[in-house]
Short mmCIF file of C-alpha atoms in Angstrom, two decimals:
data_model
loop_
_atom_site.label_atom_id
_atom_site.label_comp_id
_atom_site.label_asym_id
_atom_site.label_seq_id
_atom_site.Cartn_x
_atom_site.Cartn_y
_atom_site.Cartn_z
CA UNK A 1 23.39 -21.04 -28.79
CA UNK A 2 23.44 -24.14 -26.50
CA UNK A 3 25.63 -24.39 -23.50
CA UNK A 4 28.29 -27.01 -23.45
CA UNK A 5 28.04 -29.89 -20.97
CA UNK A 6 31.16 -28.68 -19.13
CA UNK A 7 29.81 -25.16 -18.76
CA UNK A 8 26.48 -26.42 -17.51
CA UNK A 9 28.21 -28.53 -14.86
CA UNK A 10 30.37 -25.62 -13.69
CA UNK A 11 27.35 -23.27 -13.67
CA UNK A 12 25.31 -25.73 -11.58
CA UNK A 13 28.18 -26.24 -9.18
CA UNK A 14 28.88 -22.54 -8.67
CA UNK A 15 25.10 -21.81 -8.26
CA UNK A 16 24.80 -24.43 -5.51
CA UNK A 17 27.83 -23.00 -3.75
CA UNK A 18 26.40 -19.51 -4.07
CA UNK A 19 23.05 -20.64 -2.63
CA UNK A 20 24.70 -22.25 0.35
CA UNK A 21 26.31 -18.93 1.40
CA UNK A 22 22.98 -17.15 1.92
CA UNK A 23 23.99 -14.34 -0.52
CA UNK A 24 20.80 -14.16 -2.59
CA UNK A 25 19.78 -10.66 -3.53
CA UNK A 26 17.23 -8.86 -1.38
CA UNK A 27 14.85 -5.94 -1.82
CA UNK A 28 12.65 -3.83 0.41
CA UNK A 29 9.25 -4.75 -1.02
CA UNK A 30 7.50 -6.74 -3.70
CA UNK A 31 4.16 -5.08 -4.51
CA UNK A 32 1.44 -6.71 -6.62
CA UNK A 33 -0.50 -4.07 -8.56
CA UNK A 34 -4.15 -4.37 -9.68
CA UNK A 35 -4.46 -6.95 -12.48
CA UNK A 36 -6.19 -5.76 -15.67
CA UNK A 37 -7.30 -6.97 -19.11
CA UNK A 38 -5.89 -5.68 -22.36
CA UNK A 39 -7.91 -7.29 -25.16
CA UNK A 40 -7.48 -11.01 -24.60
CA UNK A 41 -4.44 -10.66 -22.37
CA UNK A 42 -4.74 -10.75 -18.57
CA UNK A 43 -1.88 -8.71 -17.11
CA UNK A 44 -0.48 -8.85 -13.57
CA UNK A 45 1.86 -5.91 -12.89
CA UNK A 46 4.36 -5.97 -10.01
CA UNK A 47 6.88 -3.63 -8.43
CA UNK A 48 10.16 -4.98 -7.06
CA UNK A 49 11.18 -1.82 -5.23
CA UNK A 50 11.29 0.58 -8.21
CA UNK A 51 11.66 -2.08 -10.90
CA UNK A 52 8.50 -2.82 -12.95
CA UNK A 53 7.64 -6.39 -13.81
CA UNK A 54 4.70 -7.84 -15.74
CA UNK A 55 3.28 -11.37 -15.87
CA UNK A 56 0.49 -12.06 -18.32
CA UNK A 57 -1.79 -14.85 -19.57
CA UNK A 58 -3.05 -14.85 -23.13
CA UNK A 59 -6.45 -16.31 -23.85
CA UNK A 60 -7.87 -17.46 -27.22
CA UNK A 61 -9.78 -14.75 -29.03
CA UNK A 62 -13.02 -16.79 -28.94
CA UNK A 63 -13.06 -16.44 -25.15
CA UNK A 64 -14.66 -13.02 -25.00
CA UNK A 65 -14.16 -11.26 -21.70
CA UNK A 66 -17.55 -9.74 -20.93
CA UNK A 67 -17.53 -9.72 -17.11
CA UNK A 68 -15.18 -8.51 -14.35
CA UNK A 69 -12.84 -11.18 -13.10
CA UNK A 70 -13.37 -11.99 -9.47
CA UNK A 71 -10.46 -11.08 -7.15
CA UNK A 72 -10.69 -14.52 -5.50
CA UNK A 73 -9.64 -16.02 -8.90
CA UNK A 74 -6.94 -13.47 -9.66
CA UNK A 75 -5.20 -13.80 -6.30
CA UNK A 76 -4.11 -17.36 -6.93
CA UNK A 77 -2.33 -16.43 -10.20
CA UNK A 78 -0.82 -13.36 -8.59
CA UNK A 79 0.48 -15.25 -5.56
CA UNK A 80 2.20 -17.88 -7.80
CA UNK A 81 4.21 -15.15 -9.47
CA UNK A 82 4.92 -13.46 -6.11
CA UNK A 83 6.45 -16.69 -4.80
CA UNK A 84 8.62 -16.93 -7.88
CA UNK A 85 9.79 -13.34 -7.47
CA UNK A 86 10.52 -13.96 -3.79
CA UNK A 87 12.75 -16.87 -4.77
CA UNK A 88 14.75 -14.57 -7.05
CA UNK A 89 14.97 -11.56 -4.85
CA UNK A 90 13.79 -11.93 -1.27
CA UNK A 91 11.87 -8.88 0.00
CA UNK A 92 11.37 -7.66 3.56
CA UNK A 93 7.59 -7.54 2.95
CA UNK A 94 5.06 -8.47 0.22
CA UNK A 95 2.14 -6.12 -0.40
CA UNK A 96 -1.07 -6.89 -2.21
CA UNK A 97 -3.08 -3.67 -1.88
CA UNK A 98 -5.78 -4.64 -4.42
CA UNK A 99 -6.97 -7.69 -2.57
CA UNK A 100 -9.04 -7.84 0.68
CA UNK A 101 -9.81 -10.95 2.74
CA UNK A 102 -10.72 -12.11 6.23
CA UNK A 103 -8.16 -12.98 8.88
CA UNK A 104 -8.31 -16.71 8.34
CA UNK A 105 -7.24 -16.28 4.73
CA UNK A 106 -4.52 -13.80 5.66
CA UNK A 107 -3.11 -16.36 8.09
CA UNK A 108 -3.30 -19.05 5.39
CA UNK A 109 -1.33 -17.11 2.81
CA UNK A 110 1.28 -16.14 5.40
CA UNK A 111 1.80 -19.74 6.29
CA UNK A 112 1.73 -20.84 2.66
CA UNK A 113 4.74 -18.66 1.77
CA UNK A 114 6.82 -20.73 4.27
CA UNK A 115 6.05 -23.92 2.30
CA UNK A 116 7.02 -22.42 -1.05
CA UNK A 117 10.26 -20.68 0.09
CA UNK A 118 11.44 -23.30 2.55
CA UNK A 119 13.94 -24.83 0.18
CA UNK A 120 15.60 -21.46 -0.44
CA UNK A 121 15.72 -20.59 3.25
CA UNK A 122 16.86 -24.08 4.24
CA UNK A 123 19.66 -24.36 1.66
CA UNK A 124 20.90 -20.83 2.23
CA UNK A 125 20.66 -21.12 5.98
CA UNK A 126 18.44 -18.10 6.41
CA UNK A 127 16.66 -17.45 9.65
CA UNK A 128 12.95 -18.34 9.40
CA UNK A 129 12.20 -14.93 11.00
CA UNK A 130 13.35 -13.28 7.73
CA UNK A 131 10.44 -14.88 5.84
CA UNK A 132 8.59 -11.95 4.17
CA UNK A 133 5.12 -11.34 5.65
CA UNK A 134 2.24 -10.74 3.14
CA UNK A 135 0.12 -7.64 3.69
CA UNK A 136 -3.34 -7.29 2.09
CA UNK A 137 -5.71 -4.33 1.75
CA UNK A 138 -7.33 -3.53 5.18
CA UNK A 139 -10.82 -3.04 3.68
CA UNK A 140 -13.21 -3.06 6.67
CA UNK A 141 -16.25 -3.20 4.32
CA UNK A 142 -15.20 -6.52 2.81
CA UNK A 143 -17.69 -9.41 2.92
CA UNK A 144 -16.35 -12.74 1.89
CA UNK A 145 -19.44 -13.99 -0.01
CA UNK A 146 -19.37 -10.92 -2.29
CA UNK A 147 -16.00 -11.98 -3.71
CA UNK A 148 -17.45 -15.14 -5.29
CA UNK A 149 -19.69 -15.56 -8.32
CA UNK A 150 -23.26 -16.69 -7.90
CA UNK A 151 -23.62 -20.23 -9.19
CA UNK A 152 -26.33 -22.87 -9.32
CA UNK A 153 -24.05 -25.81 -10.02
CA UNK A 154 -22.35 -28.14 -7.53
CA UNK A 155 -18.56 -28.21 -7.41
CA UNK A 156 -16.63 -31.49 -7.18
CA UNK A 157 -13.60 -31.08 -4.97
CA UNK A 158 -10.74 -33.55 -4.88
CA UNK A 159 -9.31 -33.72 -1.35
CA UNK A 160 -5.87 -35.13 -0.63
CA UNK A 161 -5.58 -33.87 2.97
CA UNK A 162 -2.85 -31.37 2.03
CA UNK A 163 -2.88 -27.61 2.54
CA UNK A 164 -4.26 -26.67 -0.91
CA UNK A 165 -7.34 -28.92 -0.71
CA UNK A 166 -7.89 -28.10 2.96
CA UNK A 167 -7.85 -24.40 2.08
CA UNK A 168 -10.08 -24.88 -0.93
CA UNK A 169 -12.67 -26.78 1.18
CA UNK A 170 -12.65 -24.04 3.87
CA UNK A 171 -12.80 -21.29 1.21
CA UNK A 172 -15.77 -22.84 -0.57
CA UNK A 173 -17.65 -23.40 2.68
CA UNK A 174 -17.11 -19.78 3.72
CA UNK A 175 -18.51 -18.70 0.32
CA UNK A 176 -21.60 -20.95 0.79
CA UNK A 177 -20.87 -22.75 -2.47
CA UNK A 178 -22.44 -26.20 -2.98
CA UNK A 179 -19.67 -28.78 -3.01
CA UNK A 180 -19.11 -32.53 -3.03
CA UNK A 181 -15.71 -33.68 -1.80
CA UNK A 182 -14.00 -37.01 -2.38
CA UNK A 183 -10.69 -38.23 -1.04
CA UNK A 184 -7.85 -39.15 -3.43
CA UNK A 185 -5.73 -40.92 -0.82
CA UNK A 186 -4.91 -40.87 2.87
CA UNK A 187 -1.67 -42.96 2.88
CA UNK A 188 0.60 -39.85 3.11
CA UNK A 189 2.53 -40.74 -0.03
CA UNK A 190 5.68 -42.80 -0.20
CA UNK A 191 6.81 -41.84 3.28
CA UNK A 192 3.54 -43.01 4.84
CA UNK A 193 2.93 -41.33 8.23
CA UNK A 194 6.50 -39.96 8.14
CA UNK A 195 5.60 -37.47 5.41
CA UNK A 196 6.34 -34.53 7.65
CA UNK A 197 10.03 -35.35 7.34
CA UNK A 198 9.84 -33.85 3.82
CA UNK A 199 9.24 -30.40 5.18
CA UNK A 200 11.99 -28.86 7.32
CA UNK A 201 9.84 -25.80 8.05
CA UNK A 202 6.97 -27.77 9.55
CA UNK A 203 8.34 -27.79 13.10
CA UNK A 204 8.75 -24.01 12.97
CA UNK A 205 5.15 -23.51 11.86
CA UNK A 206 3.84 -26.01 14.37
CA UNK A 207 5.67 -24.20 17.23
CA UNK A 208 4.23 -20.90 16.07
CA UNK A 209 0.61 -22.15 16.04
#
């Protein structure tokens, strides 16, 4: 059953008013559990306090899964769903006990969550200090290169100068992967060198660095 135009308008208006009051639901912890395969389905389980949630990706049957999936590939998919869950119900902390990484990557993910949740925090007038930190597994035996597959090919990396491509370049260098990078643009988009004005959280991050 489709919603009427009037109902949609009222719903949108009430939602915006609700967001502006800073009354979004909260929880104690969002915990990402170890991803696993079930036939051709890649499943990412989560706990939002005591509530179980599953996110999955179905692959064609002709793609036979014969090798273990590297955690460095799984983490990107898991974090995308974590950000979405944090928008719905903001936790005090995010835990990813199945993934280990070095300090530079921990810092990167903990800064990245500011960029993805900034609109929620900005519109609802939440204090930036309430941004949930992300906690990974403290595995002291972790070595970064062991988390990546062994390849003989060269990777072509498109670099825009933003955080994702900068992170990808650093990540691939740390893994000793052969790469060739090319720049897509350096004009800073439609705002030119004023692009930082698009991000209200930037000054906060800059002051913390």
